[in-house]
Coordinates of C-alpha atoms in Angstrom, one line a residue:
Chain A
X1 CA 0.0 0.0 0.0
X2 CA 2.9 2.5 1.0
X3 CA 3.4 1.9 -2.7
X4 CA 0.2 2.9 -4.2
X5 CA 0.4 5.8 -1.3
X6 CA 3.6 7.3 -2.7
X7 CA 2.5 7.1 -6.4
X8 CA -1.0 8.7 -5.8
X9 CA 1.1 11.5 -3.8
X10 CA 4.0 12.1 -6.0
X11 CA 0.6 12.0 -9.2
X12 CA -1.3 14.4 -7.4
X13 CA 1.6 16.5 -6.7
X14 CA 2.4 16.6 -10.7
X15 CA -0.9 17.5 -11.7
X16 CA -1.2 20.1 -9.3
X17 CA 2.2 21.8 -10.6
X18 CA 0.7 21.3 -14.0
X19 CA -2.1 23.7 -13.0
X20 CA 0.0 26.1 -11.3
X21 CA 2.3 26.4 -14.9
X22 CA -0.8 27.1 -16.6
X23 CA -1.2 30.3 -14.7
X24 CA 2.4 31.4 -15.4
X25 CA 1.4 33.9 -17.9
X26 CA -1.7 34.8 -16.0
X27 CA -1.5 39.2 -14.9
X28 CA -0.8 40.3 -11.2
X29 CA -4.5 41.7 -11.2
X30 CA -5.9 38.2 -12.5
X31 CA -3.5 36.4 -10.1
X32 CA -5.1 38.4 -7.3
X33 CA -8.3 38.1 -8.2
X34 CA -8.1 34.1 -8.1
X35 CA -6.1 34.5 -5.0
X36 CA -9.0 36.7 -3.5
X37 CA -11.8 34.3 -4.7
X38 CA -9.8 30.9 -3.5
X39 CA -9.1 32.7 -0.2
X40 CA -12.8 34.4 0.3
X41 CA -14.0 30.9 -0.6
X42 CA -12.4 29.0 2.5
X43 CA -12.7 32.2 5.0
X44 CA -16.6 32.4 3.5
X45 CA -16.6 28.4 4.9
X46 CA -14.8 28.2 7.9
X47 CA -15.4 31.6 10.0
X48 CA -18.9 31.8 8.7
X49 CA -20.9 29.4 7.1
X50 CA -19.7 26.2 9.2
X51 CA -19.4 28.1 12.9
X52 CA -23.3 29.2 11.8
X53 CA -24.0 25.4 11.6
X54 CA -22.3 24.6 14.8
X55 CA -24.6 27.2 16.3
X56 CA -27.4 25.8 15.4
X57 CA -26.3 22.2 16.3
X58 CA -25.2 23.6 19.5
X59 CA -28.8 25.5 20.2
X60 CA -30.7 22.5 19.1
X61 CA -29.3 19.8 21.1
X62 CA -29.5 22.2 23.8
X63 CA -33.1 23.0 23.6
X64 CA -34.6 20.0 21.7
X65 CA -35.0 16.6 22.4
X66 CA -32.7 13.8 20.9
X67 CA -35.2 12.0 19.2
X68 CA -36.2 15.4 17.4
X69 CA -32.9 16.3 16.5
X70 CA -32.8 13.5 13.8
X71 CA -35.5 15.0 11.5
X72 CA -35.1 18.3 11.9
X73 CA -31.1 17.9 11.1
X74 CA -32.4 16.4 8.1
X75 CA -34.7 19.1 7.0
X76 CA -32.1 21.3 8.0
X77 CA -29.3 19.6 5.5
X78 CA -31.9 19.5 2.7
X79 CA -32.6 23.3 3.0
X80 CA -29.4 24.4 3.3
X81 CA -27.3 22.7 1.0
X82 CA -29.8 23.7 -1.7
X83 CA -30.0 26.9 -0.6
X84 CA -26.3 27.3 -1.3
X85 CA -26.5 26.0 -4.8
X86 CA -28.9 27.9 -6.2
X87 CA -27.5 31.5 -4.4
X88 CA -26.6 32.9 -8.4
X89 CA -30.3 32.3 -9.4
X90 CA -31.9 33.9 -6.1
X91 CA -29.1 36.5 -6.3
X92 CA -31.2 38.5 -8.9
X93 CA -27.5 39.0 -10.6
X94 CA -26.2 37.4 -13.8
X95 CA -27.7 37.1 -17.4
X96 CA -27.9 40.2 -19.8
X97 CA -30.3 43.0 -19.9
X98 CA -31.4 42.2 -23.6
X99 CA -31.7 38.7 -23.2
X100 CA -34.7 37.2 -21.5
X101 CA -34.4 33.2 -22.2
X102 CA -31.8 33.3 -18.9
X103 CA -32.5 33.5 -15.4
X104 CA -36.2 33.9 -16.5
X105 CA -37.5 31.9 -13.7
X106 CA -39.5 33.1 -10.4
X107 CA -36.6 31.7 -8.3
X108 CA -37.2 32.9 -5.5
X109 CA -41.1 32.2 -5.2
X110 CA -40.0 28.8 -6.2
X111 CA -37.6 29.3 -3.1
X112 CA -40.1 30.0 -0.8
X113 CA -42.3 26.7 -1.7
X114 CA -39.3 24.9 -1.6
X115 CA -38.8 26.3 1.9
X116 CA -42.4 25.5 3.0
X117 CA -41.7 22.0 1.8
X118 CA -39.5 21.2 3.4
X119 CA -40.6 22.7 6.4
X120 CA -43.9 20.8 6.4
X121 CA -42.3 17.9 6.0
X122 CA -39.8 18.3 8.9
X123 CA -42.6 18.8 10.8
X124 CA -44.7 16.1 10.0
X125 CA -41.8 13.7 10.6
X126 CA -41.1 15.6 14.1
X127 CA -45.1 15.2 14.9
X128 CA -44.5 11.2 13.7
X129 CA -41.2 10.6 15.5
X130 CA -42.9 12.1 18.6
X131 CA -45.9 10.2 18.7
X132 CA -43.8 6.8 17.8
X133 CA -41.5 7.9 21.2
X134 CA -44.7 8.2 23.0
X135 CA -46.0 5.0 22.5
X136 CA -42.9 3.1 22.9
X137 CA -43.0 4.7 26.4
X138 CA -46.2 3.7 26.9
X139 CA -45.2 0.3 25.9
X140 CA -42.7 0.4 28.2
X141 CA -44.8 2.0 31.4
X142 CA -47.6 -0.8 30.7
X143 CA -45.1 -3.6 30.4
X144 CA -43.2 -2.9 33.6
X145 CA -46.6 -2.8 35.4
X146 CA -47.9 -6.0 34.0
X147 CA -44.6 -7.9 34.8
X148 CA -45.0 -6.3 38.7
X149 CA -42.3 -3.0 38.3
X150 CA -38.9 -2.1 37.5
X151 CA -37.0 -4.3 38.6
X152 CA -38.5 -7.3 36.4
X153 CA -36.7 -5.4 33.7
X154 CA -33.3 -6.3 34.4
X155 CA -33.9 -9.4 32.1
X156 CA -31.3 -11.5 30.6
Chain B
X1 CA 2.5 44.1 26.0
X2 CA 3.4 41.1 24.0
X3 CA 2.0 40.5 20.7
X4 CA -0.1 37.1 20.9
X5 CA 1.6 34.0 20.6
X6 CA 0.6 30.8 18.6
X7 CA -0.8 29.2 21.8
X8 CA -2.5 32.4 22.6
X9 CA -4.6 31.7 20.0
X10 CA -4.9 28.2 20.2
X11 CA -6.3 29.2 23.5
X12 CA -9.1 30.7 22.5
X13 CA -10.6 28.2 19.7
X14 CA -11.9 24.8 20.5
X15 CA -10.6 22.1 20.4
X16 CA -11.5 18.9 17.9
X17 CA -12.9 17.5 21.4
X18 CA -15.6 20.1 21.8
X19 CA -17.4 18.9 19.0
X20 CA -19.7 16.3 20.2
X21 CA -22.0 15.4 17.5
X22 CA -21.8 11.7 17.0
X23 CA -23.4 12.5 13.8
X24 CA -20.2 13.4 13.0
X25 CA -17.0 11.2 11.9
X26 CA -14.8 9.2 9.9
X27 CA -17.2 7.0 8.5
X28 CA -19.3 9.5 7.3
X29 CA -16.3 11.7 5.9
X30 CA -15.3 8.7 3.8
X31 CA -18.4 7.8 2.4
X32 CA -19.1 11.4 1.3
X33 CA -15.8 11.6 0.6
X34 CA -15.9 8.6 -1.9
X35 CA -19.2 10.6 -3.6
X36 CA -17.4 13.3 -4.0
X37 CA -14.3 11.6 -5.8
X38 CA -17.1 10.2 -8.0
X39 CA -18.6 14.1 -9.2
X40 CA -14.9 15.5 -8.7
X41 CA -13.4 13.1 -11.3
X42 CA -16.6 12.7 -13.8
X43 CA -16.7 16.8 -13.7
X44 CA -13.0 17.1 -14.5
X45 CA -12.9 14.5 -17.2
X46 CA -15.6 15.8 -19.0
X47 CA -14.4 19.0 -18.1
X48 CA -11.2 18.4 -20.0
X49 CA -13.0 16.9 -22.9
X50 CA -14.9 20.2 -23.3
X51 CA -12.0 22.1 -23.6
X52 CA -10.1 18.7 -26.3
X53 CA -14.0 20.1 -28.2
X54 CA -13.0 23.5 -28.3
X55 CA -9.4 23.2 -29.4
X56 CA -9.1 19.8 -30.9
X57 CA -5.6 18.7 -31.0
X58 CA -4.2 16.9 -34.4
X59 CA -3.7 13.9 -32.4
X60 CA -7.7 13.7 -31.7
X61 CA -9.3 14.6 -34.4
X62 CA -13.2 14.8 -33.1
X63 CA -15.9 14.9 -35.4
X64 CA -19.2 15.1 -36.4
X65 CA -20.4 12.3 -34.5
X66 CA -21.6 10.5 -32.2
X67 CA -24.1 13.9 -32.8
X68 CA -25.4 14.5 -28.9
X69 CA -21.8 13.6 -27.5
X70 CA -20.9 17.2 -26.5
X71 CA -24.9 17.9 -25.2
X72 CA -24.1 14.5 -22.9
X73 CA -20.3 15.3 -21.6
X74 CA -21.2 18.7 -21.0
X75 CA -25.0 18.7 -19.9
X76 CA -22.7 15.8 -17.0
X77 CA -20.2 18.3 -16.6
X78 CA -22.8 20.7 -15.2
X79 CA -24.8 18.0 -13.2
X80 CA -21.8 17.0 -11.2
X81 CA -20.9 20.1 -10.7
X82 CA -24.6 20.9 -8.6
X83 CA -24.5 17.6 -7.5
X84 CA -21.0 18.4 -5.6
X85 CA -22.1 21.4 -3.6
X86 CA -24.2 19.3 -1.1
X87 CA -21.1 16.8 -1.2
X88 CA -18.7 19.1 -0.5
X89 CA -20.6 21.3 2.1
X90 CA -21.1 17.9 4.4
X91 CA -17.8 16.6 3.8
X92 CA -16.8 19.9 5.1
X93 CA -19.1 19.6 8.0
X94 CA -18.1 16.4 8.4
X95 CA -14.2 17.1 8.7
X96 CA -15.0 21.0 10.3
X97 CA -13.8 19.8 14.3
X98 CA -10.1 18.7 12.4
X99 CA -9.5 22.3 11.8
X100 CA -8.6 22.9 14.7
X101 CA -6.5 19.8 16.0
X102 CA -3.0 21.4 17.3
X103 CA 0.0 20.9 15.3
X104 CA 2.7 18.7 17.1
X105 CA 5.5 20.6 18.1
X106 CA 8.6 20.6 16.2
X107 CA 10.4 17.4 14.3
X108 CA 9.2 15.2 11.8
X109 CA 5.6 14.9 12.9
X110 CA 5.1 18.8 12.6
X111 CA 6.2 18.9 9.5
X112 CA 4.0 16.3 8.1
X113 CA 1.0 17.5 9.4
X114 CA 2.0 21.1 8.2
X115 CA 2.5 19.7 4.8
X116 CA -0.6 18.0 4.9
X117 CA -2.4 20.9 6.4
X118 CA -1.1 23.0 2.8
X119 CA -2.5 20.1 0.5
X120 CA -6.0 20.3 2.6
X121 CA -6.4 24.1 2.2
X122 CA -5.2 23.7 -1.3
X123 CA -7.9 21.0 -1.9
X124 CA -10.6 22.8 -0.1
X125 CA -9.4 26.4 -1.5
X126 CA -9.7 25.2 -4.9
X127 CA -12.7 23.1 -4.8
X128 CA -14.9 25.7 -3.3
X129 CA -13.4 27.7 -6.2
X130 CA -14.2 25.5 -8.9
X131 CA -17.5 24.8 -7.7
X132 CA -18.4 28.7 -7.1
X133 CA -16.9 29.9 -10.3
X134 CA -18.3 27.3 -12.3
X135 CA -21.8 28.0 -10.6
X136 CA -21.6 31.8 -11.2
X137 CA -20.5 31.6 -15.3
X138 CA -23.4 29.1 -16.0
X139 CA -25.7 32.2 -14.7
X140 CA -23.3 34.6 -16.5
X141 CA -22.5 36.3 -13.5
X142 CA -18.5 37.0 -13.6
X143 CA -17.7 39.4 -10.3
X144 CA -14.0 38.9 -11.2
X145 CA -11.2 39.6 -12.9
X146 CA -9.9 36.7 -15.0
X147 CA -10.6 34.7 -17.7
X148 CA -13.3 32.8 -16.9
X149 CA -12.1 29.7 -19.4
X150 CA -8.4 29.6 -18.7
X151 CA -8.7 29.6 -15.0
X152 CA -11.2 26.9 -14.5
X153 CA -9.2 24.8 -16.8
X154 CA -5.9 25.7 -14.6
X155 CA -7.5 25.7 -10.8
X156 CA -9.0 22.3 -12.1
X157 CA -5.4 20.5 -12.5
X158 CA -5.1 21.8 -8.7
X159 CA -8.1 20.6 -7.9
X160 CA -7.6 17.1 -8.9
X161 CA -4.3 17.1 -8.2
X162 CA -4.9 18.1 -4.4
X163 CA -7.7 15.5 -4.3
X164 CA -5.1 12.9 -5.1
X165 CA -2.5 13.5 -2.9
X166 CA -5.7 13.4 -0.2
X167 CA -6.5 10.3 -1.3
X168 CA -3.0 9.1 -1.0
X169 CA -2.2 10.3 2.4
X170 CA -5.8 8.9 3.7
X171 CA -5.9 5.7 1.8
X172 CA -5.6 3.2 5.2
X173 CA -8.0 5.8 7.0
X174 CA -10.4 5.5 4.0
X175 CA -9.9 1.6 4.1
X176 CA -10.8 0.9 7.4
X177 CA -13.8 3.6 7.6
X178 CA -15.1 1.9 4.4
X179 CA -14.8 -1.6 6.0
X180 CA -16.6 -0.7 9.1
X181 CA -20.1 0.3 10.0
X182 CA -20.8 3.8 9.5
X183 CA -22.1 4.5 12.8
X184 CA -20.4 3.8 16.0
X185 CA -22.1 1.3 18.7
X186 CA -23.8 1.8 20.8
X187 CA -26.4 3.7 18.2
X188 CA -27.9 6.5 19.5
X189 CA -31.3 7.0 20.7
X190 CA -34.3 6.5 17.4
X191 CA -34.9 9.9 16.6
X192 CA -30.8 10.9 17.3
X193 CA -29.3 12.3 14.4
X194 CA -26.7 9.3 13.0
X195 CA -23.9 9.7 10.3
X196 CA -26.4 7.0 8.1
X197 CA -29.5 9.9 8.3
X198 CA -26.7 12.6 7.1
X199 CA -25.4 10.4 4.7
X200 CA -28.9 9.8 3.1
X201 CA -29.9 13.5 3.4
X202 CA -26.9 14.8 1.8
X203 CA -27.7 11.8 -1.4
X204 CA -31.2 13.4 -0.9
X205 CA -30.1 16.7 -1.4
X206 CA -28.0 15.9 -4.2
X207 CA -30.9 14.1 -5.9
X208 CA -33.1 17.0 -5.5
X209 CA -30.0 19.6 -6.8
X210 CA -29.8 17.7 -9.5
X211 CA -34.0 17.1 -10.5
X212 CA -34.4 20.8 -9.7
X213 CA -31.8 22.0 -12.4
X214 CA -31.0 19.4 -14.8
X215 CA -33.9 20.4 -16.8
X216 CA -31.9 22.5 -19.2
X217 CA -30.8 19.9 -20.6
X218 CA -32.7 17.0 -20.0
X219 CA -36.2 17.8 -21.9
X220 CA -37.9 15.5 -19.7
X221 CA -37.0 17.4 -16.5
X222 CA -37.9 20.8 -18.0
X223 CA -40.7 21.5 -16.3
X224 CA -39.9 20.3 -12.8
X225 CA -36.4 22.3 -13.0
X226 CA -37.7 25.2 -11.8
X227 CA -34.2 26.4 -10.2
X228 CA -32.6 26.0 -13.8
X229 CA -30.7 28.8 -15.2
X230 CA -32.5 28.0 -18.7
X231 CA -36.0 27.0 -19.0
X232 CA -35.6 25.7 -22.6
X233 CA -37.4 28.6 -24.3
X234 CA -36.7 31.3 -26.5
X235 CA -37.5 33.0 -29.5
X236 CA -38.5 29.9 -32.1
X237 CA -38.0 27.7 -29.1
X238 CA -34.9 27.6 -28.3
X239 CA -32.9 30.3 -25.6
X240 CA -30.4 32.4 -26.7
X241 CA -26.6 32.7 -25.0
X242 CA -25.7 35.9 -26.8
X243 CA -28.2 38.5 -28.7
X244 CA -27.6 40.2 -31.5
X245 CA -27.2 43.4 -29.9
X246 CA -24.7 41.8 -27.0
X247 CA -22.7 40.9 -30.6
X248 CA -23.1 44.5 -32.5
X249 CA -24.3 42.2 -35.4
X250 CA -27.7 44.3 -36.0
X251 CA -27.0 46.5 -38.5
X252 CA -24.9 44.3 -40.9
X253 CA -27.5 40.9 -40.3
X254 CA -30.1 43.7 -41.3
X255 CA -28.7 45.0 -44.1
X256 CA -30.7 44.1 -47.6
X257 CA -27.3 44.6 -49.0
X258 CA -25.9 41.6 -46.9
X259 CA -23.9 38.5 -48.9
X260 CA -22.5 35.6 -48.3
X261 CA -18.7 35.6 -49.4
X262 CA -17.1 31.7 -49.8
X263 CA -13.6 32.1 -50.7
X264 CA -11.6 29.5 -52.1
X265 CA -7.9 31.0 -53.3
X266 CA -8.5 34.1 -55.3
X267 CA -11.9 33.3 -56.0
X268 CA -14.4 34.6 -53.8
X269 CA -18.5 33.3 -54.6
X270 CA -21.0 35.9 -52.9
X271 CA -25.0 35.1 -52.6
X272 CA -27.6 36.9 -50.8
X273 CA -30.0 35.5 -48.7
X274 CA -32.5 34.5 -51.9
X275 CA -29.9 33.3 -54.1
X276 CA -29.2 30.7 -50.9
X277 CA -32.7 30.2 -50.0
X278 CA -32.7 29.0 -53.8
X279 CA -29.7 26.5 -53.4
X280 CA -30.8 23.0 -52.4
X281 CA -32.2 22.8 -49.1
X282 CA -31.3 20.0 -46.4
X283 CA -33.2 19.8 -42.9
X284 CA -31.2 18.1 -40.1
X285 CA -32.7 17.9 -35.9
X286 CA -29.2 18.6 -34.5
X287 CA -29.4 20.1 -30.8
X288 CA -27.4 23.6 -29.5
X289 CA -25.4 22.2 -26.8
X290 CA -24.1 25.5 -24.4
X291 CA -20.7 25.1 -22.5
X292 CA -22.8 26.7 -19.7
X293 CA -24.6 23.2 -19.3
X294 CA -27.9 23.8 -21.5
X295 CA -28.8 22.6 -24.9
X296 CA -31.8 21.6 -27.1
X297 CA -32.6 20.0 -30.2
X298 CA -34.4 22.0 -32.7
X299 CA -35.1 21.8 -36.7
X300 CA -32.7 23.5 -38.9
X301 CA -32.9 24.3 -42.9
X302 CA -30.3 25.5 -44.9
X303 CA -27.4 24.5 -47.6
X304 CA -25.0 22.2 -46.3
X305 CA -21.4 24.2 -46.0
X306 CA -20.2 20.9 -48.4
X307 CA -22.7 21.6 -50.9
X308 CA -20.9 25.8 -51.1
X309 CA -17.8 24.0 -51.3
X310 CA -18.6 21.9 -54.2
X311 CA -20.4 24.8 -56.1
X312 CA -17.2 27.1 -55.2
X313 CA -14.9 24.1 -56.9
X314 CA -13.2 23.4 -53.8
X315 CA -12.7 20.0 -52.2
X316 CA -15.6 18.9 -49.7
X317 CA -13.0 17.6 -47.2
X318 CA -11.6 21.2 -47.0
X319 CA -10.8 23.1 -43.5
X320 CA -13.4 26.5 -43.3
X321 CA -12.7 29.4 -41.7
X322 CA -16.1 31.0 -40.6
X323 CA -16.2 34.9 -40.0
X324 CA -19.2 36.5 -38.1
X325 CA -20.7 39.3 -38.8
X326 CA -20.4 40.6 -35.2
X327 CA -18.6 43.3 -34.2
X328 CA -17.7 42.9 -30.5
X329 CA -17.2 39.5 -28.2
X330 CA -15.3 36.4 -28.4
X331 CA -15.7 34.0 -31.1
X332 CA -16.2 36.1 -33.8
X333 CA -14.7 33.7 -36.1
X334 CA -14.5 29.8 -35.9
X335 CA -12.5 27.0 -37.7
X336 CA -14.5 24.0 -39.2
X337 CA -12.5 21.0 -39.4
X338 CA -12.6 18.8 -42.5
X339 CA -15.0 15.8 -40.8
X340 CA -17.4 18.6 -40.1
X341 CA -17.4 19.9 -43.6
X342 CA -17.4 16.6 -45.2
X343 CA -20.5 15.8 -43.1
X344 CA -23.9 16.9 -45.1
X345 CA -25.2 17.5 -41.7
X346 CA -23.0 20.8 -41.3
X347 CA -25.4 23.6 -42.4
X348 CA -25.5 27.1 -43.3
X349 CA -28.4 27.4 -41.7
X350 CA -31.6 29.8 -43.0
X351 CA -34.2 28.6 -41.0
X352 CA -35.4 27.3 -37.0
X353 CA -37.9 25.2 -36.6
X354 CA -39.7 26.2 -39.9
X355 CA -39.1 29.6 -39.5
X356 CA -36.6 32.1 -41.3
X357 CA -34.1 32.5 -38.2
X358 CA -34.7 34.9 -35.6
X359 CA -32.0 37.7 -35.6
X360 CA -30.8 36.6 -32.1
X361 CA -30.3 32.9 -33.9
X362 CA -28.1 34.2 -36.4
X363 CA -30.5 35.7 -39.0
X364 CA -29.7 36.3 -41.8
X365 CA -27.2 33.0 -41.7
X366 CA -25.2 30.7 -39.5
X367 CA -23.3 27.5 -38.6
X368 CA -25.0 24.1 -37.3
X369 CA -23.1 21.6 -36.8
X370 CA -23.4 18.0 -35.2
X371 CA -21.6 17.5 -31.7
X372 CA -20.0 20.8 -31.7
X373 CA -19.8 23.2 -28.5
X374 CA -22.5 26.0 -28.8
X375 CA -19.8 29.0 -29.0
X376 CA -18.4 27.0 -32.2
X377 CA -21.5 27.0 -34.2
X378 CA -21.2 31.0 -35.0
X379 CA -24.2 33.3 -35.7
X380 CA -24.7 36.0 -38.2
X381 CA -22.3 34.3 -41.2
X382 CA -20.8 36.9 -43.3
X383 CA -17.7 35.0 -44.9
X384 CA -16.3 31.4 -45.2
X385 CA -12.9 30.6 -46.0
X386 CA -11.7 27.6 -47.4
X387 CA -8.5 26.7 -46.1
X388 CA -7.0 24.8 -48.8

């Protein structure tokens, strides 16, 4: 495996050196643009997108129940990561003036359904995964009373 | 006062401990991971074809057919690309508590991880890069200062070439996580959010991603792609990447003056639009595939460009120059190889769909080709050279 390890490395190291030389010509200005974009990019991740979702996570499990947090982590992933893919069509920016067979969508009306979606359907699943954890508790309640309390449930 | 040390700072992020989702983890990283090798490498191979279709080397001389091939690699291209963003955004997740694991101190180790810490940003810098550029140009939204083409093509050998050396250094880690269950026992409570519900969320997302856009290209989706950039229409039926105005081609397509030059060595043919409405006629379905992701099929009349060449004497097999009409924007000429020409399919198109073309498709003439990238099939013909 080191093997296979060392070739993949030494491969992946190549092609990225390939890409870099293709940029040799490239202007200061464009240099810095790509630098600015590649840069914005990971802060744009890491000091605000993920420590967002880390909030969240942090409020929910704080305030919710676990066997809610399932579902609505879900709901939340769904909504989210599509959100994020289709920021250039809900940005209202792009396309041309003159030409109206781009972008010529109600994209964010579609957005919002999408939204409500997805939110009914968290909920419903929330309202189903609730009502599952209360009967198995009532399950549970009416099982250790028919076998005479608690302590029959040490079982095997 | 000091200025803040490295452990200063350390101090005041968390640590990979303080992340206690469950949800979390290897086996989850690796399977996403694995996903994301899948779009990664399908969108840089059929990225690299698209650019082999716009310059085609002499040692790959592509042609005419198969006749959808460039509407398929590229229409994929696209896809993957959509598809990766939910990838990438959980893998991210996934990996986020790693950011902040310490470096050891000095030797052999810290140098390792610092290495490998450059060939993660580089991976993660250039992914988010490809993915957000390549997002922005299919809208035509460029807030930047390069070339779009060049620097997708370059920052894509980085890419892949940073994805590789991950997948070397993580091979055993990706071996064992593969070979195990994804989630840890004991499971967590039923409700409790697992790696498995992520892992299935994220492949729901990217199903929905990919239903809710693919549409511009796949006619079948059209209607349910409602987050598409295109929705398939346009004037004659077909959307339009660059208008006649955008081109500064209005006046001259208008013109009643207007002719058709074919040169072949010091001869030079000219028609105007009647006298090639008069040649014969061929109609051919052939679809406009966009490098932005969207094509279409559509109808198109005209005189095949071999049929010019065998009225202006010159061999059918022949390399054309085509020169536009249009006065500003790339692409104002193209270059049709000899298996294009030779291929009766290759029009000089007059009509759409049964209708004389509409200016913003080219009126009064222009290129159609089969399995040939949208910029290539140029609008608003004025003059074709034969290369001899």
């Amino acid at each position: 495996m080191t093997g296979v390890r060392a070739a993949l490395i030494a491969t992946g190291i190549g092609l990225g050196l390939w890409g870099l030389w293709l940029m040799r010509d490239f202007t200061g200005g464009e240099l810095l643009s790509i630098g600015t974009w590649i840069a914005g990019g990971i802060l744009l991740h890491d000091v605000v997108l993920a420590p967002v979702t880390v909030a969240l996570g942090v409020l929910a499990a704080r305030l919710l129940p676990a066997h809610l947090r399932g579902a609505l982590g879900v709901g939340f992933l769904i909504w989210a990561t599509l959100t994020v893919a289709f920021v250039p069509v809900l940005s209202g920016q792009g396309g041309k003036p003159d030409n109206d067979t781009i972008l010529n969508r109600p994209y964010v009306t579609s957005w919002l359904v999408l939204t409500a979606v997805l939110l009914a359907a968290t909920v419903l699943a929330v309202l189903v995964r609730r009502a599952q954890a209360r009967r198995a508790q009532a399950r549970t309640v009416q099982s250790r009373t028919a076998q005479g309390g608690p302590t029959a449930d040490a079982g095997p | 006062m000091r200025l803040p040390t490295v452990e200063d700072v350390e101090r005041l992020l968390p640590d990979p401990e303080s992340f206690r989702s469950r949800a979390r983890g290897t086996g989850l990283s690796a399977r996403v991971g694995v996903l994301l090798g899948l779009t990664f490498g399908i969108c840089f191979l059929t990225g690299i074809w698209s650019h082999l279709q716009y310059d085609p080397p002499g040692w790959l001389p592509i042609g005419p057919s198969p006749t959808h091939l460039y509407r398929v690699t590229q229409g994929v291209h696209v896809i993957s690309g959509i598809a990766s963003i939910p990838l990438l955004l959980v893998k991210l997740w996934s990996v986020f508590p790693r950011l902040f694991i310490r470096a050891p101190r000095g030797g052999r180790a810290r140098v390792l991880e610092l290495l490998e810490r450059a060939s993660i940003g580089t991976l993660v810098g250039a992914s988010i890069f490809m993915l957000a550029s390549g997002l922005l140009n299919i809208a035509q939204w460029y807030p930047w200062e390069f070339s779009f083409r060049r620097t997708h093509y370059a920052v894509a050998w980085v890419a892949i070439g940073a994805l590789i050396v991950h997948i070397g250094v993580k091979l055993p880690v990706i071996r064992d996580a593969l070979g195990a269950p994804i989630d840890d026992e004991p499971r967590p409570a039923p409700g409790a959010p697992t790696r498995r519900s992520v892992l299935l969320a994220t492949i729901g997302s990217v199903g929905l991603a990919t239903i809710l856009t693919a549409g511009q290209t796949v006619p079948f989706l059209r209607r349910v792609s409602v987050f598409a950039v295109r929705d398939g229409e346009g004037p004659q039926g077909l959307p339009v990447n660059r208008t006649a105005r955008a081109a500064g081609a209005v006046d001259a397509a208008l013109d009643p003056g207007f002719r058709l030059e074919v040169v072949v060595g010091d001869t030079t043919l000219s028609f105007d639009r009647d006298e090639l409405a008069a040649l014969p006629q061929r109609t051919h379905r052939l679809p406009i595939a966009c490098v932005e992701g969207w094509s279409r099929d559509a109808t198109w009349t005209g005189v095949a460009v071999r049929d010019l060449l065998d009225l202006a004497g010159a061999d059918p097999r022949s390399e054309v120059l085509v020169r536009s009409l249009q006065t500003r924007g790339a692409f104002r000429t193209s270059v049709l190889p000899g298996q294009f020409v030779e291929d009766h399919r290759t029009l000089l198109a007059l009509e759409l769909n049964g209708e004389p073309l509409d200016l913003d498709h080219g009126y009064p003439c222009r290129i159609i080709a089969p399995n040939r990238p949208g910029v290539l099939q140029t609008k608003w013909v004025q003059r074709l050279e034969v290369r001899t």
